mmCIF file of C-alpha atoms in Angstrom:
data_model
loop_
_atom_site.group_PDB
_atom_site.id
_atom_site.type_symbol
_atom_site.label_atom_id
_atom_site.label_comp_id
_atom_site.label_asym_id
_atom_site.label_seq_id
_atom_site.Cartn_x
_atom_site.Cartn_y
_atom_site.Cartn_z
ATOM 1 C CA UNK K 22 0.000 0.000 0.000
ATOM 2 C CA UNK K 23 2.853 2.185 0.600
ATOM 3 C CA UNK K 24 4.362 1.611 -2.392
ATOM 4 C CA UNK K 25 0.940 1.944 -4.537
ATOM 5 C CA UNK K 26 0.661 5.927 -2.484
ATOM 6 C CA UNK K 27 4.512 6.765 -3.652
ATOM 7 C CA UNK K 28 3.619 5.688 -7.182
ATOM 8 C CA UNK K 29 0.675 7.925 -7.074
ATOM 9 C CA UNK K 30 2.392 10.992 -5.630
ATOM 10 C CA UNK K 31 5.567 10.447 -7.662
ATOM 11 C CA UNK K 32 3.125 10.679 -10.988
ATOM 12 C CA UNK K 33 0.836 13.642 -9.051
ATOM 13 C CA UNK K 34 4.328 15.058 -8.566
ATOM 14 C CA UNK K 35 5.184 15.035 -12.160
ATOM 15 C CA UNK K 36 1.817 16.360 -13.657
ATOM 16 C CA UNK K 37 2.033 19.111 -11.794
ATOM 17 C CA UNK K 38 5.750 19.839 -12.594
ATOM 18 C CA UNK K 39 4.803 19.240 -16.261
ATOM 19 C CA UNK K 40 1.425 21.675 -16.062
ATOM 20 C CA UNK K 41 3.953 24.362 -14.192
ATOM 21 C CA UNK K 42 6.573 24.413 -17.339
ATOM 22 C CA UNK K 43 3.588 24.612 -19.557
ATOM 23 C CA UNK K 44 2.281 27.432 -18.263
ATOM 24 C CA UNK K 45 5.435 29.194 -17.270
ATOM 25 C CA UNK K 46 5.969 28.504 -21.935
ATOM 26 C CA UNK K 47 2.455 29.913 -22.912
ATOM 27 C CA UNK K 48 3.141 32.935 -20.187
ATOM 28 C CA UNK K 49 6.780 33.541 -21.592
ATOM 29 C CA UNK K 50 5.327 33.341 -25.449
ATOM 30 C CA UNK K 51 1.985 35.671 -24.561
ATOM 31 C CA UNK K 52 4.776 38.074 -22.641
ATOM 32 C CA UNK K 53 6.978 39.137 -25.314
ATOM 33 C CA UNK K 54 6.992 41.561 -27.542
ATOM 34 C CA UNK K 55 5.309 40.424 -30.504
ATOM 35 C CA UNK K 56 4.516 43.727 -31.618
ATOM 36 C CA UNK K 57 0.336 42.617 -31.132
ATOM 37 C CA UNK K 58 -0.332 44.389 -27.938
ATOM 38 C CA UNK K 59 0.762 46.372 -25.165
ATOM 39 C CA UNK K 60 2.142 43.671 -22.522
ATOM 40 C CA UNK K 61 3.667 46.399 -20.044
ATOM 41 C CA UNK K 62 1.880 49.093 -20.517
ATOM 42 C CA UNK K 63 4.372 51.322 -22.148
ATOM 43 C CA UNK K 64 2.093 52.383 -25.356
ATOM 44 C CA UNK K 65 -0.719 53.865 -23.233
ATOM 45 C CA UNK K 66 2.169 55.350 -20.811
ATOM 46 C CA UNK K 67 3.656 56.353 -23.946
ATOM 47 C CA UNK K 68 0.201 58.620 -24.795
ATOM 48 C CA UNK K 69 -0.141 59.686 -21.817
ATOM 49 C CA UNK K 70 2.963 61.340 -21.127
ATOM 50 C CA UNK K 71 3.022 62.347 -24.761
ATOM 51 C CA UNK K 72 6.131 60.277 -26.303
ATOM 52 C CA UNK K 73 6.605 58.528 -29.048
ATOM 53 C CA UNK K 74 8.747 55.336 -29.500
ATOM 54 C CA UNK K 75 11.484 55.766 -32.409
ATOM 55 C CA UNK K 76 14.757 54.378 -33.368
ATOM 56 C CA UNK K 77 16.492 56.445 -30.460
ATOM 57 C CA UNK K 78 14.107 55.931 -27.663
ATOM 58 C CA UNK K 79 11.234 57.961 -26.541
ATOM 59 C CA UNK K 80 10.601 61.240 -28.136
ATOM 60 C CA UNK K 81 8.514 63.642 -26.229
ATOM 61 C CA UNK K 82 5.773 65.079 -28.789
ATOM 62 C CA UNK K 83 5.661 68.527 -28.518
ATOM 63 C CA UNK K 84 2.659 69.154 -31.236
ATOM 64 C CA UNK K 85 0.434 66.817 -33.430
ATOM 65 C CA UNK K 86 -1.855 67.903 -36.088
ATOM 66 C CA UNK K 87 -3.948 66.281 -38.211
ATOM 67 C CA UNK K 88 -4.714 68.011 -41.809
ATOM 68 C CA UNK K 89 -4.217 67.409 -45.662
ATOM 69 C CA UNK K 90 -6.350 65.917 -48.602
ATOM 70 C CA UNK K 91 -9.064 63.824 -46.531
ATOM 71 C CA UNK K 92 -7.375 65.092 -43.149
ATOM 72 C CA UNK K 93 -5.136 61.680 -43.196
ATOM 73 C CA UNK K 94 -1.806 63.028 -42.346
ATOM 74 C CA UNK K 95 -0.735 63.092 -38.954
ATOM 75 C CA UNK K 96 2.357 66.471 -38.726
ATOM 76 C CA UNK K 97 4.105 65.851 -35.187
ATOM 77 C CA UNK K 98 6.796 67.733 -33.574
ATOM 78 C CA UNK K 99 9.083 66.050 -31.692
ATOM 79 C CA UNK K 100 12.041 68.706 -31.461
ATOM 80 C CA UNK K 101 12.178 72.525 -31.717
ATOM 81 C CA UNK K 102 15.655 73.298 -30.812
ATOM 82 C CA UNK K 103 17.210 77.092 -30.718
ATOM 83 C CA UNK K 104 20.936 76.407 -30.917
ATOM 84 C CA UNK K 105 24.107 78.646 -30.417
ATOM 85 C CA UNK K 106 24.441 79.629 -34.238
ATOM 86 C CA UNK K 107 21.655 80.974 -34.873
ATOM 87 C CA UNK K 108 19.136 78.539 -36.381
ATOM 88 C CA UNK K 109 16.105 76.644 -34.682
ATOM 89 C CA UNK K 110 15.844 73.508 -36.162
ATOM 90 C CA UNK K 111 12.055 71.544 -36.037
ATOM 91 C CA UNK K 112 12.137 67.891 -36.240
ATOM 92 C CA UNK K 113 9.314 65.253 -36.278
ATOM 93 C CA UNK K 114 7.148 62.698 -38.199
ATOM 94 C CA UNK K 115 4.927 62.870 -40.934
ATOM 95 C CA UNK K 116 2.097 60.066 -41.145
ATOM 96 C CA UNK K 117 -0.201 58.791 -43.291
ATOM 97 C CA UNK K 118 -3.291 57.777 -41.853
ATOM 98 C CA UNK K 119 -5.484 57.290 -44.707
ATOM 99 C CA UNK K 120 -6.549 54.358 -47.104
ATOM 100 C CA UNK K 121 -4.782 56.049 -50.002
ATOM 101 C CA UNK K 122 -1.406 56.993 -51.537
ATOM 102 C CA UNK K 123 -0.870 60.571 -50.665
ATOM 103 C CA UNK K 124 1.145 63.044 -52.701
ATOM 104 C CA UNK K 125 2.273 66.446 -51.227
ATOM 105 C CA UNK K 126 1.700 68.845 -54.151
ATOM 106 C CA UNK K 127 0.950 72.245 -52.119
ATOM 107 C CA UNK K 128 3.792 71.853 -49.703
ATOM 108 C CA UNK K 129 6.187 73.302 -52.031
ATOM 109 C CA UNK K 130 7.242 77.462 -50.747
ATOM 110 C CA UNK K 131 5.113 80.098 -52.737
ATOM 111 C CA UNK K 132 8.792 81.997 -52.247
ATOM 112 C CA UNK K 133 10.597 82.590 -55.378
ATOM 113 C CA UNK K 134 14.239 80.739 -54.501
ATOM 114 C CA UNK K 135 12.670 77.766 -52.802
ATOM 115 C CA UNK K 136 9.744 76.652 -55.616
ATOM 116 C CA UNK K 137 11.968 74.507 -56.851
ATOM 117 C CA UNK K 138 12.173 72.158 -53.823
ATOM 118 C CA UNK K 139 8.831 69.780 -55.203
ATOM 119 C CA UNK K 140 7.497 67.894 -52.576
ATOM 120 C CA UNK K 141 9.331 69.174 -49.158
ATOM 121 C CA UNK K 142 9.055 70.783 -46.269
ATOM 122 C CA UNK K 143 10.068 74.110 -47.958
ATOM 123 C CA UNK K 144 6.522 75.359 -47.623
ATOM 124 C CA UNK K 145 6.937 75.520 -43.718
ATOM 125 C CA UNK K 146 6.612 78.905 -41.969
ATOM 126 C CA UNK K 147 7.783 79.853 -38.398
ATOM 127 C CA UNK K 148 5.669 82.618 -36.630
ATOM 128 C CA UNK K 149 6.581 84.369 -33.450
ATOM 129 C CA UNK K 150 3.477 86.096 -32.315
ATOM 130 C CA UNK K 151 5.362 88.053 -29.417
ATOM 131 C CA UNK K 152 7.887 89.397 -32.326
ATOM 132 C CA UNK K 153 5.361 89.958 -34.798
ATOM 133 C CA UNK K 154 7.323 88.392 -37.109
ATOM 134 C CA UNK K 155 7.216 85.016 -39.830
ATOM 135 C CA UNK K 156 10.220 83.158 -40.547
ATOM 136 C CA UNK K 157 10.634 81.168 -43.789
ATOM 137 C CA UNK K 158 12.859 77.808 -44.396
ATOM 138 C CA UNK K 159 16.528 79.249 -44.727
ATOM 139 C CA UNK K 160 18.202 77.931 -48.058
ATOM 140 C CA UNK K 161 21.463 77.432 -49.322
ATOM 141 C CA UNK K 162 23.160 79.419 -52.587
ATOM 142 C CA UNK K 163 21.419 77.364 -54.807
ATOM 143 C CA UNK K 164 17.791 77.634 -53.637
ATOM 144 C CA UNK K 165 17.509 74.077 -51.937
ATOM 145 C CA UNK K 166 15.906 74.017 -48.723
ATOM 146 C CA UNK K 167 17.500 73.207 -45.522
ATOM 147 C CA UNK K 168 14.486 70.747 -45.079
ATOM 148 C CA UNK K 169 13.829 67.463 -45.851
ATOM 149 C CA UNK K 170 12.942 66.845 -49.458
ATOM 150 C CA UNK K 171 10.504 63.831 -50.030
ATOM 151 C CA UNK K 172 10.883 60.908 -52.992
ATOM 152 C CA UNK K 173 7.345 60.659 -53.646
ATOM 153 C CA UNK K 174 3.640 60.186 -52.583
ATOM 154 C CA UNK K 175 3.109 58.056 -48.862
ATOM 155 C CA UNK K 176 1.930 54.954 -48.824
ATOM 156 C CA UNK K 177 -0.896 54.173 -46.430
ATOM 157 C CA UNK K 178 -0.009 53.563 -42.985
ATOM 158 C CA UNK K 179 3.824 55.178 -44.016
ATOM 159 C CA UNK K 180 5.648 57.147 -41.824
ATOM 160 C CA UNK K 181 8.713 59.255 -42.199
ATOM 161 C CA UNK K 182 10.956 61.900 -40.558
ATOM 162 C CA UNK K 183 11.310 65.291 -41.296
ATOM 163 C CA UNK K 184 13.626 68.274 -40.384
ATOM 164 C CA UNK K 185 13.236 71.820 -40.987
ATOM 165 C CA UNK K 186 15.453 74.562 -40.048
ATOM 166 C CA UNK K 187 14.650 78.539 -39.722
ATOM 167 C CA UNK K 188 16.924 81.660 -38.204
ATOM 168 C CA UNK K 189 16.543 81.412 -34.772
ATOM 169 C CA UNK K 190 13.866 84.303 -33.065
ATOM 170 C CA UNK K 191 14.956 86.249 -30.323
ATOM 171 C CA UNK K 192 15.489 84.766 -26.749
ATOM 172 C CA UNK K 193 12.737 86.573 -25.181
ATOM 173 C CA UNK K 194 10.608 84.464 -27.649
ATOM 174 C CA UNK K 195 10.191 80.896 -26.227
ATOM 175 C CA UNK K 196 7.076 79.295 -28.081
ATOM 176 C CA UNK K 197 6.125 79.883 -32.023
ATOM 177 C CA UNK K 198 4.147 79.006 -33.751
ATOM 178 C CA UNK K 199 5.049 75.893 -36.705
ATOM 179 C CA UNK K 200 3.049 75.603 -40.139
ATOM 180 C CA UNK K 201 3.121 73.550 -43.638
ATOM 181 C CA UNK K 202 0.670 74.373 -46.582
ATOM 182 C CA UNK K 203 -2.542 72.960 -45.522
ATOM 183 C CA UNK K 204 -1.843 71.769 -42.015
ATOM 184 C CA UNK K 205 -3.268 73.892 -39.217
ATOM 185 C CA UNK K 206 -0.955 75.659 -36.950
ATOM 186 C CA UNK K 207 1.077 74.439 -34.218
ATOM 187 C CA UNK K 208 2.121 76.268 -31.504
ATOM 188 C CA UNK K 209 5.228 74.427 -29.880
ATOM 189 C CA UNK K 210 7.546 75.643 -26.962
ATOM 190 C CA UNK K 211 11.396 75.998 -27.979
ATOM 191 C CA UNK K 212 14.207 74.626 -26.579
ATOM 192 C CA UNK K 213 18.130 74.636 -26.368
ATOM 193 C CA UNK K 214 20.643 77.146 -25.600
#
């Protein structure tokens, strides 16, 4: 009899060690990052505190619109830095949202110099309301934008990074606002030196 009752507890025993690595498998598989969910939490943390994952880490978004053909882009700011030489430089994304190729026809500058830059960021203004003043894309001696120039129409569901670089306003000024063809205004808060 006591040998029938170690039988049975040695095979309890291993059912239950077998059921434990099973479920310790389907918890490590469900737990990693598959790219289908949000198993810690960070995406909603992530909208909440207003950062976006890229390549380099969290980027704090300092302005989203939405605008365009259809209103399916998504503009964001991610960086408006006023450096030491002179020049505030905008960074961010630029996403397509919609269920069509998009093409950026009107973002091209009305300026004489820069309407040669086709589908860029060229069209982008800078406005400091305390200055009463609007700053265009600076350009070098041959008219091309210091912006980034795009290859063609987005894809749906594409997203790409842009840069766009202005003189800097004074220091007194520390928010402007940021604008592209079509897009509504932004007004973002500058940082750097």
């Amino acid at each position: 009899m006591t040998v029938k009752r170690t039988r049975k507890t040695r095979t309890r025993m291993a059912a239950a060690a077998i059921l434990t690595g099973l479920v310790l498998v389907a918890t490590g598989c469900s737990s990693g990052d598959d790219g289908g969910g949000k198993p810690d939490g960070s995406s909603e943390k992530q909208e909440k505190d207003g950062t976006s994952g890229g390549s380099g880490g969290e980027e704090k978004v300092l302005a989203q619109v939405k605008g365009g053909k259809g209103g399916n882009l998504t503009l964001t700011v991610t960086s408006a830095e006023r450096d030491s030489s002179g020049f505030t430089t905008f960074k961010g994304t630029l996403k397509n949202d919609g269920p069509t190729v998009v093409v950026l026809p009107g973002w091209a500058s009305e300026e004489k110099e820069l309407k040669d830059n086709g589908l860029s960021m060229a069209g982008a203004t800078m406005v400091d309301k305390k200055g009463k003043k609007r700053y265009f894309i600076l350009r070098d001696t041959n008219g091309r934008c210091l912006c980034t120039r795009f290859s063609g129409g987005f894809q749906q569901g594409e997203t790409t990074e842009w840069f766009a670089q202005f003189p800097a306003p004074p220091e007194s000024t520390t928010s402007v606002d940021f604008q592209v063809a079509d897009m509504p205004s932004a007004t973002v808060e500058l940082s750097g030196e």
